[in-house]
mmCIF file of C-alpha atoms in Angstrom:
data_model
loop_
_atom_site.group_PDB
_atom_site.id
_atom_site.type_symbol
_atom_site.label_atom_id
_atom_site.label_comp_id
_atom_site.label_asym_id
_atom_site.label_seq_id
_atom_site.Cartn_x
_atom_site.Cartn_y
_atom_site.Cartn_z
ATOM 1 C CA UNK A 1 122.174 67.673 234.985
ATOM 2 C CA UNK A 2 120.787 69.653 231.808
ATOM 3 C CA UNK A 3 120.859 67.978 228.575
ATOM 4 C CA UNK A 4 119.783 70.816 226.166
ATOM 5 C CA UNK A 5 117.053 73.560 226.213
ATOM 6 C CA UNK A 6 114.914 73.912 223.208
ATOM 7 C CA UNK A 7 113.542 77.311 222.940
ATOM 8 C CA UNK A 8 110.695 78.346 220.868
ATOM 9 C CA UNK A 9 110.288 82.050 219.799
ATOM 10 C CA UNK A 10 107.793 83.853 217.482
ATOM 11 C CA UNK A 11 108.868 83.326 213.999
ATOM 12 C CA UNK A 12 110.092 86.372 212.308
ATOM 13 C CA UNK A 13 107.615 87.524 209.743
ATOM 14 C CA UNK A 14 109.367 89.379 206.604
ATOM 15 C CA UNK A 15 108.459 93.194 206.973
ATOM 16 C CA UNK A 16 106.181 94.276 204.084
ATOM 17 C CA UNK A 17 108.093 96.243 201.450
ATOM 18 C CA UNK A 18 107.053 99.670 201.611
ATOM 19 C CA UNK A 19 105.506 100.735 198.101
ATOM 20 C CA UNK A 20 107.476 103.611 196.815
ATOM 21 C CA UNK A 21 105.828 106.885 197.147
ATOM 22 C CA UNK A 22 103.987 108.108 193.953
ATOM 23 C CA UNK A 23 106.348 110.460 192.107
ATOM 24 C CA UNK A 24 104.591 113.567 191.941
ATOM 25 C CA UNK A 25 105.072 116.560 189.655
ATOM 26 C CA UNK A 26 106.669 119.816 191.010
ATOM 27 C CA UNK A 27 104.709 122.804 189.984
ATOM 28 C CA UNK A 28 105.265 126.598 190.461
ATOM 29 C CA UNK A 29 107.370 129.557 189.472
ATOM 30 C CA UNK A 30 110.859 129.226 188.703
ATOM 31 C CA UNK A 31 113.631 130.718 190.397
ATOM 32 C CA UNK A 32 117.139 130.527 188.463
ATOM 33 C CA UNK A 33 119.976 129.670 190.666
ATOM 34 C CA UNK A 34 122.371 128.341 187.977
ATOM 35 C CA UNK A 35 122.025 127.549 184.322
ATOM 36 C CA UNK A 36 120.671 124.138 185.133
ATOM 37 C CA UNK A 37 119.481 124.361 188.859
ATOM 38 C CA UNK A 38 116.242 126.014 190.037
ATOM 39 C CA UNK A 39 113.817 126.315 193.085
ATOM 40 C CA UNK A 40 110.525 125.489 192.269
ATOM 41 C CA UNK A 41 107.876 125.460 194.864
ATOM 42 C CA UNK A 42 110.604 125.597 197.562
ATOM 43 C CA UNK A 43 111.886 122.321 195.945
ATOM 44 C CA UNK A 44 115.624 122.275 194.597
ATOM 45 C CA UNK A 45 115.685 121.142 191.124
ATOM 46 C CA UNK A 46 118.561 119.964 188.670
ATOM 47 C CA UNK A 47 117.533 119.334 185.118
ATOM 48 C CA UNK A 48 118.223 115.892 184.062
ATOM 49 C CA UNK A 49 120.258 115.072 180.789
ATOM 50 C CA UNK A 50 122.215 118.415 180.519
ATOM 51 C CA UNK A 51 125.500 119.963 181.964
ATOM 52 C CA UNK A 52 126.845 123.484 181.576
ATOM 53 C CA UNK A 53 128.532 124.154 178.512
ATOM 54 C CA UNK A 54 132.152 125.129 178.474
ATOM 55 C CA UNK A 55 131.658 127.746 175.927
ATOM 56 C CA UNK A 56 130.023 130.108 178.564
ATOM 57 C CA UNK A 57 131.201 131.082 181.985
ATOM 58 C CA UNK A 58 128.688 129.570 184.757
ATOM 59 C CA UNK A 59 127.754 133.233 185.755
ATOM 60 C CA UNK A 60 127.164 134.312 182.252
ATOM 61 C CA UNK A 61 124.924 131.187 181.413
ATOM 62 C CA UNK A 62 122.939 131.482 184.730
ATOM 63 C CA UNK A 63 122.327 135.251 183.961
ATOM 64 C CA UNK A 64 121.116 134.363 180.666
ATOM 65 C CA UNK A 65 118.739 131.789 181.950
ATOM 66 C CA UNK A 66 117.479 134.123 184.564
ATOM 67 C CA UNK A 67 116.747 136.954 182.035
ATOM 68 C CA UNK A 68 114.860 134.425 179.734
ATOM 69 C CA UNK A 69 112.992 132.101 182.176
ATOM 70 C CA UNK A 70 113.022 133.631 185.676
ATOM 71 C CA UNK A 71 109.497 133.184 187.375
ATOM 72 C CA UNK A 72 108.272 131.270 184.480
ATOM 73 C CA UNK A 73 105.342 128.771 185.452
ATOM 74 C CA UNK A 74 106.813 125.311 185.151
ATOM 75 C CA UNK A 75 105.950 121.731 185.816
ATOM 76 C CA UNK A 76 108.896 119.591 186.496
ATOM 77 C CA UNK A 77 108.596 115.829 186.254
ATOM 78 C CA UNK A 78 111.214 113.930 188.531
ATOM 79 C CA UNK A 79 113.603 111.188 187.174
ATOM 80 C CA UNK A 80 111.359 107.898 187.260
ATOM 81 C CA UNK A 81 108.226 109.582 186.455
ATOM 82 C CA UNK A 82 108.298 109.221 182.641
ATOM 83 C CA UNK A 83 111.211 111.626 181.716
ATOM 84 C CA UNK A 84 113.668 111.116 178.897
ATOM 85 C CA UNK A 85 116.291 110.672 181.722
ATOM 86 C CA UNK A 86 114.542 107.582 183.252
ATOM 87 C CA UNK A 87 117.254 104.681 183.641
ATOM 88 C CA UNK A 88 119.929 106.909 182.434
ATOM 89 C CA UNK A 89 120.562 109.084 185.253
ATOM 90 C CA UNK A 90 119.985 109.441 189.112
ATOM 91 C CA UNK A 91 116.844 110.711 190.706
ATOM 92 C CA UNK A 92 118.547 112.858 193.105
ATOM 93 C CA UNK A 93 121.823 114.925 193.322
ATOM 94 C CA UNK A 94 122.584 115.856 196.870
ATOM 95 C CA UNK A 95 119.544 117.566 198.281
ATOM 96 C CA UNK A 96 117.969 118.432 194.826
ATOM 97 C CA UNK A 97 115.540 116.494 192.458
ATOM 98 C CA UNK A 98 116.783 115.639 189.068
ATOM 99 C CA UNK A 99 113.735 116.371 186.895
ATOM 100 C CA UNK A 100 112.488 117.275 183.361
ATOM 101 C CA UNK A 101 110.894 120.835 183.489
ATOM 102 C CA UNK A 102 108.368 122.210 181.034
ATOM 103 C CA UNK A 103 107.319 125.973 180.594
ATOM 104 C CA UNK A 104 103.749 126.202 180.524
ATOM 105 C CA UNK A 105 103.580 122.580 180.144
ATOM 106 C CA UNK A 106 104.930 122.597 176.720
ATOM 107 C CA UNK A 107 108.646 123.922 176.206
ATOM 108 C CA UNK A 108 111.209 121.479 177.324
ATOM 109 C CA UNK A 109 113.512 123.761 179.222
ATOM 110 C CA UNK A 110 116.422 121.508 178.813
ATOM 111 C CA UNK A 111 115.662 121.397 174.935
ATOM 112 C CA UNK A 112 115.571 125.271 174.725
ATOM 113 C CA UNK A 113 118.867 125.486 176.838
ATOM 114 C CA UNK A 114 120.551 122.856 174.844
ATOM 115 C CA UNK A 115 119.367 124.464 171.630
ATOM 116 C CA UNK A 116 120.704 127.909 172.430
ATOM 117 C CA UNK A 117 124.153 126.623 173.407
ATOM 118 C CA UNK A 118 123.956 127.513 177.148
ATOM 119 C CA UNK A 119 123.629 123.699 178.182
ATOM 120 C CA UNK A 120 125.091 120.481 176.699
ATOM 121 C CA UNK A 121 123.051 117.400 176.470
ATOM 122 C CA UNK A 122 124.403 114.450 178.007
ATOM 123 C CA UNK A 123 121.626 111.925 176.830
ATOM 124 C CA UNK A 124 120.461 111.556 173.221
ATOM 125 C CA UNK A 125 117.181 113.244 173.711
ATOM 126 C CA UNK A 126 119.238 116.633 174.240
ATOM 127 C CA UNK A 127 121.585 118.286 171.876
ATOM 128 C CA UNK A 128 125.176 117.956 172.681
ATOM 129 C CA UNK A 129 128.069 120.532 172.509
#
């Protein structure tokens, strides 16, 4: 007759929480895909804090950006790494990294494109339409 069986197992040790990977800037030459999306050093980038303007067709806006900024050297800081969009937007959009990009380390691309009316700001840091 069996009354009960006690089993002792190895206590479960909580798994160590992995540290988030250090957010690294993406640097390289800009390839324009649309007015607010690019390829930089093989990484798909979407500018943070902006959206296309309704005043310009998507094709015309992309062409304008391409004429002005194609092949410019940029440094893009992903959301979460100290951008004006931190806490205001997602860090990824599909397979794209959402980031703030600066040309030659100084000119904020979103500021330039919202200032010219090609894009509209969605956060207070950038000019809205």
